[in-house]
Coordinates of C-alpha atoms in Angstrom, one line a residue:
X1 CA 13.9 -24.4 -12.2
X2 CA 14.0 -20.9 -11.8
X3 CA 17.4 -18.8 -10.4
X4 CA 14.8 -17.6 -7.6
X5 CA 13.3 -21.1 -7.0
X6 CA 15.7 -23.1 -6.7
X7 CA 17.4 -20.7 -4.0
X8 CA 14.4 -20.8 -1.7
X9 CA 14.3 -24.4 -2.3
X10 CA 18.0 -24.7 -1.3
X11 CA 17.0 -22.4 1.9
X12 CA 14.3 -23.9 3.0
X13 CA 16.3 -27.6 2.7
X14 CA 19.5 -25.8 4.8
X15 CA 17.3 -24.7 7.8
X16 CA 19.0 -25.7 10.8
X17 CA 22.7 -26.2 8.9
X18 CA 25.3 -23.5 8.8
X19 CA 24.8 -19.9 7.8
X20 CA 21.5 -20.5 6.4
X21 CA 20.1 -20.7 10.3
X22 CA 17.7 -18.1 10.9
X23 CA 19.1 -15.3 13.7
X24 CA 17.1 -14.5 16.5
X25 CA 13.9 -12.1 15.0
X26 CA 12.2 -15.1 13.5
X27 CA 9.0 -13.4 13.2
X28 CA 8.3 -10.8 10.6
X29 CA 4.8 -9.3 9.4
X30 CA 4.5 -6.6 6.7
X31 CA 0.7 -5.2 6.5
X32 CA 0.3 -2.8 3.8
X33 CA -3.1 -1.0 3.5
X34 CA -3.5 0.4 0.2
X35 CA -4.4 3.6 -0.5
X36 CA -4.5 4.8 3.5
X37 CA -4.3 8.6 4.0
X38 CA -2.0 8.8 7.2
X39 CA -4.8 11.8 9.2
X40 CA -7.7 9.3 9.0
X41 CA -5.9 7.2 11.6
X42 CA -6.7 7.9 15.2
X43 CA -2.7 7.9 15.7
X44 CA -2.0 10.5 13.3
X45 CA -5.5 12.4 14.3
X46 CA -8.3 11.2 13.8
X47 CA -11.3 9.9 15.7
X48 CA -10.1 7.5 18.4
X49 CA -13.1 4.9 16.6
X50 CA -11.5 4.4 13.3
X51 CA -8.3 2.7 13.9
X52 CA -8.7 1.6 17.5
X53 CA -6.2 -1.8 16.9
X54 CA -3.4 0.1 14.9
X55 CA -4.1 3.1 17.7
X56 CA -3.2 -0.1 20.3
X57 CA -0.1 -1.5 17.7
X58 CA 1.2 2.1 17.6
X59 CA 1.8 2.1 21.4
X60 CA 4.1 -1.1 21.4
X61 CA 5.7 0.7 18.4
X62 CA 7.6 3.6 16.6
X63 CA 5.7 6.1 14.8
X64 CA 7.0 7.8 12.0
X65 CA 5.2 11.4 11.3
X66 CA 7.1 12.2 8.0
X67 CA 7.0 9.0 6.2
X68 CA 6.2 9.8 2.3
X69 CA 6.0 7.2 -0.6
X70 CA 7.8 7.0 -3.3
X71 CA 4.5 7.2 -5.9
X72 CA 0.9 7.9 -6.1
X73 CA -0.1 4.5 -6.9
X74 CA 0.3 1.1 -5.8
X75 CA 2.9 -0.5 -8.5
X76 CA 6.4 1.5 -8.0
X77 CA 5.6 2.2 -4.0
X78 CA 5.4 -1.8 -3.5
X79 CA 8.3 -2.0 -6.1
X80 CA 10.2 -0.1 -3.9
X81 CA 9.0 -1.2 -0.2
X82 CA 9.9 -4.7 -1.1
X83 CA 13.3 -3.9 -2.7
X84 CA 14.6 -0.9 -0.9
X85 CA 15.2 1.1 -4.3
X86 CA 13.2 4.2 -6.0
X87 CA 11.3 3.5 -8.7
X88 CA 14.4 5.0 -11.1
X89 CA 16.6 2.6 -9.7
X90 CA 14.1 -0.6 -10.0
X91 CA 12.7 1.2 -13.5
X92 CA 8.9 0.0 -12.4
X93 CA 7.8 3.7 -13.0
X94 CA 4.6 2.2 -15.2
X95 CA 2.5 -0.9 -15.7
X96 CA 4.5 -2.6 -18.4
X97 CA 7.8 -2.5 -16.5
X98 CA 8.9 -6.0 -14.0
X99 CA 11.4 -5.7 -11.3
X100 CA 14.6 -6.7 -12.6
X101 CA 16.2 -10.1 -11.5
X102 CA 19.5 -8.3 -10.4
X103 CA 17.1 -6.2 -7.8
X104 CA 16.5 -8.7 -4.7
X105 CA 13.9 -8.4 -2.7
X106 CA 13.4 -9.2 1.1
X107 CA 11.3 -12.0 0.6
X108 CA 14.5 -13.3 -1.6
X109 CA 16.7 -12.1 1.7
X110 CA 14.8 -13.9 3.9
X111 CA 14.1 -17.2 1.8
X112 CA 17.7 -17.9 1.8
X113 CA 18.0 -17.5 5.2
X114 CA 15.9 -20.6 6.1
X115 CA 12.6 -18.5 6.5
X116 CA 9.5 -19.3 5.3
X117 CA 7.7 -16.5 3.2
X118 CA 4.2 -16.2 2.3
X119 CA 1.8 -13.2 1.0
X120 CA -1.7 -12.3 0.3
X121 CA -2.5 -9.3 -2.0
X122 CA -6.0 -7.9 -3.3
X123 CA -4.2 -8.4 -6.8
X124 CA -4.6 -5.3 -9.2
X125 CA -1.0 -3.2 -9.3
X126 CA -0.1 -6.1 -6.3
X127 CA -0.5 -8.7 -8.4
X128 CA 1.8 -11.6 -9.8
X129 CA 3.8 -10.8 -13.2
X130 CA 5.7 -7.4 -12.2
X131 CA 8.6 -9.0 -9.4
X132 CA 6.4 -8.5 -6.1
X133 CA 6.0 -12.1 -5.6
X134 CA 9.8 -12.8 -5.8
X135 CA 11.2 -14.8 -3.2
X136 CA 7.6 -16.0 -1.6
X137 CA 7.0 -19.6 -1.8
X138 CA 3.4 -18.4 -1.8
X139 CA 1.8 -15.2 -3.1
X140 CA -1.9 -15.2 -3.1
X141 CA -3.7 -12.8 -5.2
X142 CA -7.6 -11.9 -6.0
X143 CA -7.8 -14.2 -8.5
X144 CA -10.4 -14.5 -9.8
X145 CA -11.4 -10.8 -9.6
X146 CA -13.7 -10.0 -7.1
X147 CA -14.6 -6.3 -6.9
X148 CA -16.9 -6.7 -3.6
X149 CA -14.2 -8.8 -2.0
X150 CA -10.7 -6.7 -1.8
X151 CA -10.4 -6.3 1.5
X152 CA -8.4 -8.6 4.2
X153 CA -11.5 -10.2 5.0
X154 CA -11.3 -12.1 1.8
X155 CA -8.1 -14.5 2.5
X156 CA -7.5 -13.5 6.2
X157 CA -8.4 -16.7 7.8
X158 CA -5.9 -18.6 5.6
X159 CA -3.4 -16.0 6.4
X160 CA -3.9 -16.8 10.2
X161 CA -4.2 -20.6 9.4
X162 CA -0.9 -20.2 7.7
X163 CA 1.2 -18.4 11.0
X164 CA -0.4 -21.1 13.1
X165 CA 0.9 -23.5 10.6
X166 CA 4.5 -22.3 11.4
X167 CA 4.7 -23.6 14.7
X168 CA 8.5 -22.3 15.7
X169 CA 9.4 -21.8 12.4
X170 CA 10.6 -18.3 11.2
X171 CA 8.7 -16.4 8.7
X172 CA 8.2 -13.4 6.9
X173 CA 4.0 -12.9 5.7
X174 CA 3.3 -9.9 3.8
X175 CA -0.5 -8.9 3.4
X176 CA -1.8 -6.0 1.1
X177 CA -5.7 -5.2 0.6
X178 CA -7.9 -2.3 -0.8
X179 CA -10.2 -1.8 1.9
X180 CA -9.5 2.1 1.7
X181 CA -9.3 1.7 -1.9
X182 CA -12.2 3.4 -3.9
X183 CA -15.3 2.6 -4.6
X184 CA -15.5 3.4 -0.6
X185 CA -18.9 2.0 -0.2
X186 CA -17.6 -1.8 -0.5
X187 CA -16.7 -1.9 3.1
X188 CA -18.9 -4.8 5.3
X189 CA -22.2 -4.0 5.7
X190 CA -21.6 -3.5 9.7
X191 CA -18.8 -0.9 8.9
X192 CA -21.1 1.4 6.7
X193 CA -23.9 1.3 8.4
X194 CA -21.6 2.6 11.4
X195 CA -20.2 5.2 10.0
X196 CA -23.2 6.4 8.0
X197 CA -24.7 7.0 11.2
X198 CA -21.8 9.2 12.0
X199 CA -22.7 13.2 11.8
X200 CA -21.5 14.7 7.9
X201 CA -19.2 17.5 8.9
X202 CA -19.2 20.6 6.4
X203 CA -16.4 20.9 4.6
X204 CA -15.1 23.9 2.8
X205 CA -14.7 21.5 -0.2
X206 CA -17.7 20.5 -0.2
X207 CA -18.5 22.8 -3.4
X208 CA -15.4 21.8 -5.0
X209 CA -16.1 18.2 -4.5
X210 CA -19.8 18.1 -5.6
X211 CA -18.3 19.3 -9.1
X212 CA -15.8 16.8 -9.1
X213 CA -18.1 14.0 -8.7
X214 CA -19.6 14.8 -12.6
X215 CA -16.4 13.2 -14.2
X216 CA -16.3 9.6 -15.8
X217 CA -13.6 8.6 -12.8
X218 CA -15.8 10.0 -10.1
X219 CA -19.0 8.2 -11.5
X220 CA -17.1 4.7 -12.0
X221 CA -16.0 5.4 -8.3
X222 CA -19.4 5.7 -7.3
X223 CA -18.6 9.2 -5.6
X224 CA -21.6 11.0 -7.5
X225 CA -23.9 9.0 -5.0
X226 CA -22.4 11.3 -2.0
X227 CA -23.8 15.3 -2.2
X228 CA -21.0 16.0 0.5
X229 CA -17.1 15.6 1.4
X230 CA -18.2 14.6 4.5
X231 CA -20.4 11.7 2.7
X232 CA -17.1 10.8 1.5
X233 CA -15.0 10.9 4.5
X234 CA -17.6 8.6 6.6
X235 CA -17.7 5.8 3.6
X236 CA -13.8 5.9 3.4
X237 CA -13.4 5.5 7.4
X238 CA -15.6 2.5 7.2
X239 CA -12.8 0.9 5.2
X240 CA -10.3 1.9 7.4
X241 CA -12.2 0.4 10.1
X242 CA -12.5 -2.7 8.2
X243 CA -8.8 -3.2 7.5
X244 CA -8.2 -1.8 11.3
X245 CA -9.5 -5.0 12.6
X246 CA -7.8 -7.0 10.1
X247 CA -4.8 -5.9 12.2
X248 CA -5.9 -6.6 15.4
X249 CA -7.0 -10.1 14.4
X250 CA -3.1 -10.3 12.9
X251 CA -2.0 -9.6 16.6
X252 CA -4.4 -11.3 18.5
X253 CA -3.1 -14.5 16.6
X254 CA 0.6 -13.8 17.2
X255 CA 0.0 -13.0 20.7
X256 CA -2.3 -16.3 20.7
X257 CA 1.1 -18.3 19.9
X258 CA 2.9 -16.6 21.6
X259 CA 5.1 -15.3 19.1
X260 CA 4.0 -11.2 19.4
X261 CA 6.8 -10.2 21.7
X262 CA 9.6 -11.1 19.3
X263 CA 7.8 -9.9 16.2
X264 CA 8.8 -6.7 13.9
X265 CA 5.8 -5.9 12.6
X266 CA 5.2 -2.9 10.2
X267 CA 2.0 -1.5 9.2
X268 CA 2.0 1.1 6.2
X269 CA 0.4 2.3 3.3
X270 CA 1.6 2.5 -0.4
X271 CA 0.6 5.8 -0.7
X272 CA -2.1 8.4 0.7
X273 CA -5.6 9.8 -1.5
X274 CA -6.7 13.2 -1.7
X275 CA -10.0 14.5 -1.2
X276 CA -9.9 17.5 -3.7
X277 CA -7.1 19.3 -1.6
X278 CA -5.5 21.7 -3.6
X279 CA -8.5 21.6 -6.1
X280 CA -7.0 18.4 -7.4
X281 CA -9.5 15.6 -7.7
X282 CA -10.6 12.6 -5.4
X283 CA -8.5 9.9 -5.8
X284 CA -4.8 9.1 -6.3
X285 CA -2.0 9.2 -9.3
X286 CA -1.8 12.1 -10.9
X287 CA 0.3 14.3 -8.5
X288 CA 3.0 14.9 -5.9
X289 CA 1.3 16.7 -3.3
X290 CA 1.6 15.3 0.6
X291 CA -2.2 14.3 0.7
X292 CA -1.5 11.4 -1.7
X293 CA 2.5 11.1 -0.6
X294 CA 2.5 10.9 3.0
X295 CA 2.0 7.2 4.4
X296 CA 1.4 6.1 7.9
X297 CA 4.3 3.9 9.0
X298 CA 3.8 2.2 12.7
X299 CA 7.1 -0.2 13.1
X300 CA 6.8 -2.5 16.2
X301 CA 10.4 -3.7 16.9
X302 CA 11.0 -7.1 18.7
X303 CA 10.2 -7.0 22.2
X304 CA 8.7 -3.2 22.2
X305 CA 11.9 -1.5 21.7
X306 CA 11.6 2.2 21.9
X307 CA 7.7 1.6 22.2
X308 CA 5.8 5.0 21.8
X309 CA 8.4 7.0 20.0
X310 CA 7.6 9.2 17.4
X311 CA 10.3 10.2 14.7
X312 CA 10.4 13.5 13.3
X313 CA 13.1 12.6 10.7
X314 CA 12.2 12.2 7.0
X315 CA 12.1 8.4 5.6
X316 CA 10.5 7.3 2.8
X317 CA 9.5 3.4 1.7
X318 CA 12.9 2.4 0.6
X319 CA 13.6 2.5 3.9
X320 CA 11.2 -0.6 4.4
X321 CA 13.1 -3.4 3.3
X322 CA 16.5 -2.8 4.9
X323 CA 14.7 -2.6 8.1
X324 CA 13.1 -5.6 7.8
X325 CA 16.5 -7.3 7.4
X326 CA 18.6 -5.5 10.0
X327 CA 16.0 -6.1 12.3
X328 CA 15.4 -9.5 11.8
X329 CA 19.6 -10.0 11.7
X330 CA 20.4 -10.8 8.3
X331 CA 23.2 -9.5 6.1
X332 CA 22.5 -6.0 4.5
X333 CA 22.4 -5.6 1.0
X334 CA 24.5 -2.7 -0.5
X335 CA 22.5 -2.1 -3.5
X336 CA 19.6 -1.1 -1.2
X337 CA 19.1 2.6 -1.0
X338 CA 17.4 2.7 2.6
X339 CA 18.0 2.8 6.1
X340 CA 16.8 0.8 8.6
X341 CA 14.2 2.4 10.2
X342 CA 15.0 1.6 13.7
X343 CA 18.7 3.0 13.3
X344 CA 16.7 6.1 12.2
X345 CA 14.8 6.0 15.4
X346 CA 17.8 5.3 17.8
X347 CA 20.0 8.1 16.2
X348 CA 17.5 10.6 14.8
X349 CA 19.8 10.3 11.3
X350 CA 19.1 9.2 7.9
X351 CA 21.5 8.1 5.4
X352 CA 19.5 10.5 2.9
X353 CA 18.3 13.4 4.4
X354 CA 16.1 13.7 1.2
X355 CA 12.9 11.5 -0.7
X356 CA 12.1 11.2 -4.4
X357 CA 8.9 10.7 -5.8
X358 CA 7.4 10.5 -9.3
X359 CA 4.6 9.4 -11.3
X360 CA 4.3 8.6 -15.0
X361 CA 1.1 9.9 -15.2
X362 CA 2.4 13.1 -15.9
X363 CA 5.6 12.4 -16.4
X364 CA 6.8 14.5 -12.9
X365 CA 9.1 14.0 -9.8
X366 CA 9.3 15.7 -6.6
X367 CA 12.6 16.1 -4.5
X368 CA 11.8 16.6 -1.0
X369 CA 14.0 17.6 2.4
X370 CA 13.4 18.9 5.6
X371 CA 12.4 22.1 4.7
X372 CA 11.0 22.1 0.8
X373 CA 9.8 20.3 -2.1
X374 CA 10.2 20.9 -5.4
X375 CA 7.9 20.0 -8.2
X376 CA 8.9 18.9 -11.8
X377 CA 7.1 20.9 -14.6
X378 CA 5.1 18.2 -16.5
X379 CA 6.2 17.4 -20.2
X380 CA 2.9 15.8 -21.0
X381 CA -0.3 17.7 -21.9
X382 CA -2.3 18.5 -19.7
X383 CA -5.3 16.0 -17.4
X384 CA -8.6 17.6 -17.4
X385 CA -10.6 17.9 -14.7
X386 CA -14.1 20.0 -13.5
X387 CA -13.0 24.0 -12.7
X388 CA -14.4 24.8 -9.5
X389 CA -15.9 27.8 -10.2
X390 CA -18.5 26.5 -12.4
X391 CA -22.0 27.5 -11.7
X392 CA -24.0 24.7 -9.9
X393 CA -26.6 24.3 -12.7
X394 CA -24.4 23.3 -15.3
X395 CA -22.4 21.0 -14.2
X396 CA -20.0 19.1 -17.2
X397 CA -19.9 15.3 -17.7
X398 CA -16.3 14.3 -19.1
X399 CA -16.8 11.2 -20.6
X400 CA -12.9 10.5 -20.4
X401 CA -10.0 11.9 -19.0
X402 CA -8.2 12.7 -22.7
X403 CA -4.5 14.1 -22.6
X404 CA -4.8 16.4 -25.6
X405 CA -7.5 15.3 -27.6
X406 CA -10.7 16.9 -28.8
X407 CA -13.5 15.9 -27.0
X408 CA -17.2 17.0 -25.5
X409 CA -18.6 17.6 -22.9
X410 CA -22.6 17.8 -21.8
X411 CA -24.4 19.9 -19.3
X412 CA -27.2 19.2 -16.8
X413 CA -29.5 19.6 -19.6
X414 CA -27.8 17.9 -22.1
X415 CA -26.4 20.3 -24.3
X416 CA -22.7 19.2 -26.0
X417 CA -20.5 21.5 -26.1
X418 CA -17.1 21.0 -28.3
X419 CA -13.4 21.9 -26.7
X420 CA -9.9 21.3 -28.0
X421 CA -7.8 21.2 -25.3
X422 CA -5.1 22.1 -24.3
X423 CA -5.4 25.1 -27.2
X424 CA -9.1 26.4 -26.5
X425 CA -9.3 29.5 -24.5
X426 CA -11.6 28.2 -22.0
X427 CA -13.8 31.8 -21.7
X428 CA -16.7 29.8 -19.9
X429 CA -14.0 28.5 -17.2
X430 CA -15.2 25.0 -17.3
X431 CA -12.3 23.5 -17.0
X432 CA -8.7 23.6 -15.6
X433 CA -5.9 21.4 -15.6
X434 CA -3.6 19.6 -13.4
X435 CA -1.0 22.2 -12.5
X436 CA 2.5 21.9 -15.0
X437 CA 4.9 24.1 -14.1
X438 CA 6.0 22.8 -10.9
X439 CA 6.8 24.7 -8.0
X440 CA 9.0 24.7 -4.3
X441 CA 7.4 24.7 -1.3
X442 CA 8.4 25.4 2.2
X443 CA 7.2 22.5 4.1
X444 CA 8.4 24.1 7.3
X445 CA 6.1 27.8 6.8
X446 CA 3.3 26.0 4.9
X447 CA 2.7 22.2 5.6
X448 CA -0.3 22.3 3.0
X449 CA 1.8 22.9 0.0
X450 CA 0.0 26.2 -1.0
X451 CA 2.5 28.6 -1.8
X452 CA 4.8 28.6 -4.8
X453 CA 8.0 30.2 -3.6
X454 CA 10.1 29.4 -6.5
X455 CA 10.2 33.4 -7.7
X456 CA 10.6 34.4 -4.4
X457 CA 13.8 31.8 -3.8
X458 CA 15.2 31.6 -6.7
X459 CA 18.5 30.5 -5.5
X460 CA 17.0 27.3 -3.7
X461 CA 15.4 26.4 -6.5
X462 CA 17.8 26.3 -8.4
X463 CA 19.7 24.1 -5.5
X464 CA 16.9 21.6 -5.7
X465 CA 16.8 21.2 -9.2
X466 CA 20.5 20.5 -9.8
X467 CA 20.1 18.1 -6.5
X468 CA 17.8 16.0 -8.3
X469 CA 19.5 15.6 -11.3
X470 CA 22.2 14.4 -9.6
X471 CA 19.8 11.9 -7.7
X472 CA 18.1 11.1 -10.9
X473 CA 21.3 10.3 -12.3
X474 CA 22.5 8.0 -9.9
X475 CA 19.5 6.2 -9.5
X476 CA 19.5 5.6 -13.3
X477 CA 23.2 4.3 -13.0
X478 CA 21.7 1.8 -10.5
X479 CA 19.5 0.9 -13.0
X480 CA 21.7 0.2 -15.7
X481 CA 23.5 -2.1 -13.8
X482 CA 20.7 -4.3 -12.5
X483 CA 18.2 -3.9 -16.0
X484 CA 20.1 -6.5 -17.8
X485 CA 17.3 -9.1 -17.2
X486 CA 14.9 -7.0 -17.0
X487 CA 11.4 -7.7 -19.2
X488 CA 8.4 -5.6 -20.1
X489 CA 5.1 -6.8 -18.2
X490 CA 2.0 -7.8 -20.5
X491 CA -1.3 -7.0 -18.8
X492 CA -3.9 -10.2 -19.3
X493 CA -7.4 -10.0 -19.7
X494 CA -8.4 -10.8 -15.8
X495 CA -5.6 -8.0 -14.7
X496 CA -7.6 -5.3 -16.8
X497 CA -10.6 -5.7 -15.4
X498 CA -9.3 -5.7 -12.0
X499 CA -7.4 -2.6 -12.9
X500 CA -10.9 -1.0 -14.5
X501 CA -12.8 -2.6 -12.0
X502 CA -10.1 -0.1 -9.4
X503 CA -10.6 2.8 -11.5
X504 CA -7.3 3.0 -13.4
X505 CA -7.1 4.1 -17.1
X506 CA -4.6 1.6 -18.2
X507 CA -1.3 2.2 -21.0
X508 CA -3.1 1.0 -23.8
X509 CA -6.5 1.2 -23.8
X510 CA -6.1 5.2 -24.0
X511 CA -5.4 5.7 -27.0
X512 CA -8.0 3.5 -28.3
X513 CA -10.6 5.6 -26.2
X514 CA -8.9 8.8 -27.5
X515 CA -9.7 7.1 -30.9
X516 CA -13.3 6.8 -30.4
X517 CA -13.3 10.2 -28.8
X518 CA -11.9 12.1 -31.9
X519 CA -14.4 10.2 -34.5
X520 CA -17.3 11.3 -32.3
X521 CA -16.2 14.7 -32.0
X522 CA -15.6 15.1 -35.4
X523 CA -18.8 13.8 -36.1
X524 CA -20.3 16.3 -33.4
X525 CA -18.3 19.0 -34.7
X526 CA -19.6 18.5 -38.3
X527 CA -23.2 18.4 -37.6
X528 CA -23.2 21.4 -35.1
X529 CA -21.6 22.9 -38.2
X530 CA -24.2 22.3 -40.7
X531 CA -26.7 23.9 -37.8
X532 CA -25.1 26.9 -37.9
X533 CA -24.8 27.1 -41.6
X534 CA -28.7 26.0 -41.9
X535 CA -30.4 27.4 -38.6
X536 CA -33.5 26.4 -38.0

């Protein structure tokens, strides 16, 4: 039987005997919504009819304004909610990395403490295979793959069967879904059609976003079908809506059974999505800026303490799992990098009084403190997406995003055009790139992350680069003392699909596609040189 088996075996046989007694918060819920961009709460600012049961949860609870993930996607932010360690540290910075077996998670924690763990996940990047499900006696995924069924609504009544189930028992239940996840338009039918009916707001970006919606990832995310941000925003909502009363059911049941008033219950997101701010895309993954890293985070503590608080401080996810355990009573674990959340809230102090973030999609990290950020340069060629200032009549298709390849592109009539990026010159401006120099920014003077003010600061700067090497360092120190067992993930057949299905370009299948995209451009290529030698 396996290490982690046979201890949650050995807990669940010890409940009741010695040390293995569960303390007193014997009821702990962990609801992650993926993909949940922290203004389109009512909490955080939004429209009081969006979130109206989190809005309600938030009052019993502490609010955390500057909570940011630790990545743009779902893999290393989960990684690291569930084992209180930066993706450096548990080394699931991409798809083909597991969470080592030295890295306990709080499921493991609270397994072998005589609780009883369970967890439901809309699969893709929260599937089985990469260390989530470690130390749950049950992890449920969306298998088989379902693209019209990510949401809650999907396994929620067997969730709420299963807390019923418990009876006085102490548990921990995690539950993840994609019901803000793109496509938006597979909310329930009763969500869209109310907030279709909604008024579409102008947007500034409305421009911007209309050109966006001609690349391949757009179309495969069905945004081409809106002809406004606004169209967007209202579709997007209605998931939030959706996963909004998968909360409130979660809290009607506990209050049902009386078991609300001692819960900790945290409601979060993995990581935020950006609606072409900056000029950067729809979507999520590729960069560092606060529209994709800033998560929501409402903690309810047991019995309401310090109900209706809202915390300025900076905390990040890997301040997730050591909560979960101090609050609940067990032992801490020193490898953890966090700080309980509540002891944040009580003292206004964080262990760290900084956040890293990173992504492998370009190969970046961001170091962030009260008052800046600071922006990696990327060391990978450039991701290309639709310039802005392209005329409306001749909008580009990408057929791919290609890092560094040759490739084509068509126009509204349907006239290929041939480009070599990164090395053409571009004089038609129909495309830009993902920015890759980096940058600081004062969070403090310019909350939207606008402003490069690294020539104008050079001396901070240079503080927060030689702060995150240091960081990086030490987290990779961790590493090395928890990788030995660690095992490269392979991706199955049924995971692909749900990862294509979510509108992910998976390690792998890229350069295969890059492949195909260099024999037809050199094919192109060739025949639009025998036109010119041989015009008509």
């Amino acid at each position: 039987m396996p290490r982690r088996l046979l201890l949650s075996a050995l807990a669940l046989a010890c409940v009741g005997c010695g040390e293995s007694k569960p303390p007193a918060g014997r009821t702990v819920v962990l609801i992650s919504i993926d993909t949940l961009r922290t203004e389109r709460l009512g909490v955080y600012g939004n429209a009081a009819d969006v979130s109206p049961n989190i809005d309600t949860l938030a009052r019993d609870s502490i609010v955390f304004d500057t909570a940011l993930s630790v990545a743009p996607w779902t893999l290393p932010a989960h990684a690291s909610m569930l084992t209180g360690l930066d993706p450096v540290a548990h080394g699931v910075e991409e798809a083909d990395r597991r969470i080592p077996a030295k890295a306990r998670t709080a499921a493991e924690h609270f397994a072998e403490h005589g609780y009883r763990t369970a967890a439901w996940t809309a699969g893709g990047f929260a599937d089985k295979g990469w260390g989530l499900e470690d130390g749950f006696e049950s992890y449920d995924t969306n298998s088989p793959w379902a693209a019209t069924g990510t949401g809650f609504s999907r396994y929620l009544p067997n969730a709420l069967r299963w807390i019923e189930e418990r009876k006085e028992e102490p548990f921990f239940l995690f539950l993840h879904s994609f019901d803000a996840h793109g496509p938006y338009d597979r909310s329930s039918p009763d969500s869209l059609a109310r907030f279709r009916a909604r008024p579409v707001q102008d947007s500034p970006r409305d421009f911007e976003y209309f050109r966006a919606t001609y690349t391949d990832y757009a179309r495969g995310m069905r945004f081409d079908q809106y002809q406004r941000l606004g169209e967007a925003l209202n579709d997007y909502d209605s998931g939030v809506f959706d996963a909004d009363r998968a909360v409130g059911e979660v809290v009607a049941t506990l209050k049902r059974l009386g078991r609300y008033d001692e819960a900790l219950i945290v409601v979060l997101s993995d990581h935020g999505e950006s609606f072409y701010d900056h000029g950067l895309w729809m979507g999520h993954g590729l960069h560092l800026r606060d529209s994709v890293l800033r998560v929501p985070l409402v903690v309810k503590l047991p019995h309401s303490e310090l109900a209706g608080q809202r915390v300025s401080s900076l905390v990040d996810l890997v301040d997730v799992a050591p909560t979960l355990l101090d609050v609940a009573g067990l032992p801490k674990d020193e490898q953890m990098q966090g700080s309980s959340l509540a002891a944040v809230a009580r003292t206004g102090e964080r262990s760290r009084g900084w956040a890293l973030a990173g992504t492998a999609s370009t190969k970046t990290y961001a170091l962030v403190n009260r008052q800046y950020k600071f922006i990696t340069a990327s060391d990978t060629p450039p991701l290309v997406i639709v310039r802005t200032s392209l005329r409306p009549e001749t909008p580009p298709v990408l057929r791919e995003f290609i890092r560094g390849e040759p490739f084509h592109a068509y126009n509204s009539r349907g006239e290929s055009q041939i480009f070599y990026y990164p090395n053409v010159h571009d004089p038609l401006g129909y495309f830009e790139d993902v920015p890759r120099a980096g940058g600081l920014y004062d969070r403090s003077n310019d909350p939207g992350e606008h402003v490069d003010v690294s020539a104008e600061r050079p001396e901070e700067r240079e503080r927060m680069v030689k702060a995150l090497e240091q960081i990086l360092e030490s987290s990779r120190a961790l590493h090395a003392r928890l990788e030995g067992e660690q095992v490269r993930k392979q991706l199955g057949d049924e995971e692909l699909k749900q990862l294509r299905e979510l509108g992910y370009t998976v390690s792998g299948e890229s350069e295969a596609l890059s492949d195909e995209a260099r024999a037809a451009d050199e094919a192109l290529a060739a025949e639009l040189e025998r036109a010119r030698k041989n015009p008509p």
